């Protein structure tokens, strides 16, 4: 059985900006098996570094993490959720599109997705 854990980290400095962020991670049997970082900036939230350990892939954990991020972003008052992924990562691209993210084009050579909340 897996368990989602949300750990807040406030006021993370990025350059000259102060941002709020959360680390959302998933455990199985007491061990962390996946995580992502959710960063808030005004009315926009961004997902970074979605990771699921290789031996735990294919169990729906990536989807569970992203669904939790969508829920958290909405609860914090974000209007837009953004993420980027490698253009050739078919599994991730299919996942994000299945969750209602729209491909907006390339950003720094990555697929850029936006979801209106």
mmCIF file of C-alpha atoms in Angstrom:
data_model
loop_
_atom_site.group_PDB
_atom_site.id
_atom_site.type_symbol
_atom_site.label_atom_id
_atom_site.label_comp_id
_atom_site.label_asym_id
_atom_site.label_seq_id
_atom_site.Cartn_x
_atom_site.Cartn_y
_atom_site.Cartn_z
ATOM 1 C CA UNK A 1 0.000 0.000 0.000
ATOM 2 C CA UNK A 2 1.326 3.453 -0.876
ATOM 3 C CA UNK A 3 0.988 6.628 1.144
ATOM 4 C CA UNK A 4 1.220 10.253 -0.027
ATOM 5 C CA UNK A 5 3.115 12.567 2.262
ATOM 6 C CA UNK A 6 3.119 16.334 1.870
ATOM 7 C CA UNK A 7 5.925 18.317 3.439
ATOM 8 C CA UNK A 8 5.798 22.106 3.157
ATOM 9 C CA UNK A 9 8.900 24.204 2.738
ATOM 10 C CA UNK A 10 8.195 27.935 2.836
ATOM 11 C CA UNK A 11 10.107 30.892 1.444
ATOM 12 C CA UNK A 12 12.617 29.139 -0.768
ATOM 13 C CA UNK A 13 14.823 31.735 -2.415
ATOM 14 C CA UNK A 14 15.339 31.596 -6.171
ATOM 15 C CA UNK A 15 17.456 34.425 -7.457
ATOM 16 C CA UNK A 16 15.866 37.584 -6.109
ATOM 17 C CA UNK A 17 12.409 36.078 -5.704
ATOM 18 C CA UNK A 18 10.962 34.455 -2.629
ATOM 19 C CA UNK A 19 8.824 31.486 -3.591
ATOM 20 C CA UNK A 20 6.762 28.986 -1.674
ATOM 21 C CA UNK A 21 7.251 25.346 -2.437
ATOM 22 C CA UNK A 22 6.199 21.896 -1.344
ATOM 23 C CA UNK A 23 7.874 18.550 -1.626
ATOM 24 C CA UNK A 24 5.265 15.868 -2.239
ATOM 25 C CA UNK A 25 6.489 12.323 -1.923
ATOM 26 C CA UNK A 26 5.076 8.840 -1.967
ATOM 27 C CA UNK A 27 6.097 5.945 0.218
ATOM 28 C CA UNK A 28 5.594 2.208 -0.020
ATOM 29 C CA UNK A 29 6.395 0.034 2.959
ATOM 30 C CA UNK A 30 7.990 2.997 4.706
ATOM 31 C CA UNK A 31 10.375 3.727 1.837
ATOM 32 C CA UNK A 32 10.158 6.714 -0.463
ATOM 33 C CA UNK A 33 9.382 5.585 -4.022
ATOM 34 C CA UNK A 34 8.558 8.844 -5.774
ATOM 35 C CA UNK A 35 8.391 12.599 -5.411
ATOM 36 C CA UNK A 36 7.854 15.951 -7.066
ATOM 37 C CA UNK A 37 8.388 19.594 -6.200
ATOM 38 C CA UNK A 38 5.524 22.069 -6.444
ATOM 39 C CA UNK A 39 6.509 25.760 -6.558
ATOM 40 C CA UNK A 40 4.044 28.624 -6.169
ATOM 41 C CA UNK A 41 4.572 32.066 -7.681
ATOM 42 C CA UNK A 42 1.597 34.443 -7.383
ATOM 43 C CA UNK A 43 -1.368 32.730 -9.122
ATOM 44 C CA UNK A 44 0.724 30.143 -10.952
ATOM 45 C CA UNK A 45 2.149 26.859 -9.702
ATOM 46 C CA UNK A 46 4.838 24.799 -11.407
ATOM 47 C CA UNK A 47 5.647 21.109 -11.083
ATOM 48 C CA UNK A 48 9.312 20.120 -11.145
ATOM 49 C CA UNK A 49 11.279 16.898 -10.904
ATOM 50 C CA UNK A 50 8.586 14.239 -11.052
ATOM 51 C CA UNK A 51 10.455 11.051 -10.157
ATOM 52 C CA UNK A 52 9.406 7.462 -9.484
ATOM 53 C CA UNK A 53 12.053 4.833 -8.765
ATOM 54 C CA UNK A 54 12.495 2.434 -11.697
ATOM 55 C CA UNK A 55 11.314 -0.671 -9.854
ATOM 56 C CA UNK A 56 8.101 1.128 -8.828
ATOM 57 C CA UNK A 57 7.119 2.459 -12.239
ATOM 58 C CA UNK A 58 3.941 1.257 -13.878
ATOM 59 C CA UNK A 59 1.997 1.237 -10.592
ATOM 60 C CA UNK A 60 0.273 4.602 -11.112
ATOM 61 C CA UNK A 61 2.510 6.429 -8.644
ATOM 62 C CA UNK A 62 3.432 9.222 -11.053
ATOM 63 C CA UNK A 63 -0.256 9.872 -11.668
ATOM 64 C CA UNK A 64 -0.964 9.833 -7.940
ATOM 65 C CA UNK A 65 1.766 12.435 -7.347
ATOM 66 C CA UNK A 66 0.570 14.746 -10.137
ATOM 67 C CA UNK A 67 -3.096 14.460 -9.067
ATOM 68 C CA UNK A 68 -2.040 15.470 -5.545
ATOM 69 C CA UNK A 69 -0.086 18.420 -6.977
ATOM 70 C CA UNK A 70 -3.175 19.560 -8.922
ATOM 71 C CA UNK A 71 -5.263 19.362 -5.768
ATOM 72 C CA UNK A 72 -2.666 21.255 -3.693
ATOM 73 C CA UNK A 73 -2.263 23.984 -6.328
ATOM 74 C CA UNK A 74 -6.044 24.511 -6.454
ATOM 75 C CA UNK A 75 -6.258 24.665 -2.667
ATOM 76 C CA UNK A 76 -3.539 27.348 -2.599
ATOM 77 C CA UNK A 77 -5.481 29.517 -5.071
ATOM 78 C CA UNK A 78 -3.393 28.917 -8.188
ATOM 79 C CA UNK A 79 -5.172 29.516 -11.483
ATOM 80 C CA UNK A 80 -2.602 27.842 -13.706
ATOM 81 C CA UNK A 81 -0.349 24.817 -13.289
ATOM 82 C CA UNK A 82 2.695 24.445 -15.533
ATOM 83 C CA UNK A 83 5.268 21.726 -16.128
ATOM 84 C CA UNK A 84 7.902 20.743 -18.660
ATOM 85 C CA UNK A 85 8.987 17.310 -19.812
ATOM 86 C CA UNK A 86 11.381 15.828 -22.303
ATOM 87 C CA UNK A 87 9.915 15.676 -25.786
ATOM 88 C CA UNK A 88 10.687 11.970 -26.176
ATOM 89 C CA UNK A 89 9.300 10.869 -22.782
ATOM 90 C CA UNK A 90 6.148 9.269 -24.184
ATOM 91 C CA UNK A 91 4.941 7.880 -20.843
ATOM 92 C CA UNK A 92 5.125 11.275 -19.111
ATOM 93 C CA UNK A 93 3.657 13.160 -22.078
ATOM 94 C CA UNK A 94 0.711 10.745 -22.232
ATOM 95 C CA UNK A 95 0.174 11.014 -18.468
ATOM 96 C CA UNK A 96 0.074 14.807 -18.459
ATOM 97 C CA UNK A 97 -2.288 14.943 -21.425
ATOM 98 C CA UNK A 98 -4.590 12.369 -19.785
ATOM 99 C CA UNK A 99 -4.788 14.654 -16.735
ATOM 100 C CA UNK A 100 -5.899 17.630 -18.826
ATOM 101 C CA UNK A 101 -2.604 19.401 -19.405
ATOM 102 C CA UNK A 102 -2.402 21.125 -22.793
ATOM 103 C CA UNK A 103 0.826 21.107 -24.782
ATOM 104 C CA UNK A 104 1.723 24.744 -25.438
ATOM 105 C CA UNK A 105 4.901 24.131 -27.426
ATOM 106 C CA UNK A 106 8.565 24.010 -26.567
ATOM 107 C CA UNK A 107 10.241 25.868 -23.713
ATOM 108 C CA UNK A 108 14.016 25.489 -23.458
ATOM 109 C CA UNK A 109 13.814 22.363 -25.676
ATOM 110 C CA UNK A 110 11.225 20.692 -23.406
ATOM 111 C CA UNK A 111 7.506 20.154 -23.967
ATOM 112 C CA UNK A 112 5.709 22.884 -22.017
ATOM 113 C CA UNK A 113 2.310 21.944 -20.575
ATOM 114 C CA UNK A 114 -0.306 24.199 -18.975
ATOM 115 C CA UNK A 115 -3.410 23.228 -17.029
ATOM 116 C CA UNK A 116 -6.017 25.831 -16.130
ATOM 117 C CA UNK A 117 -7.355 25.166 -12.643
#
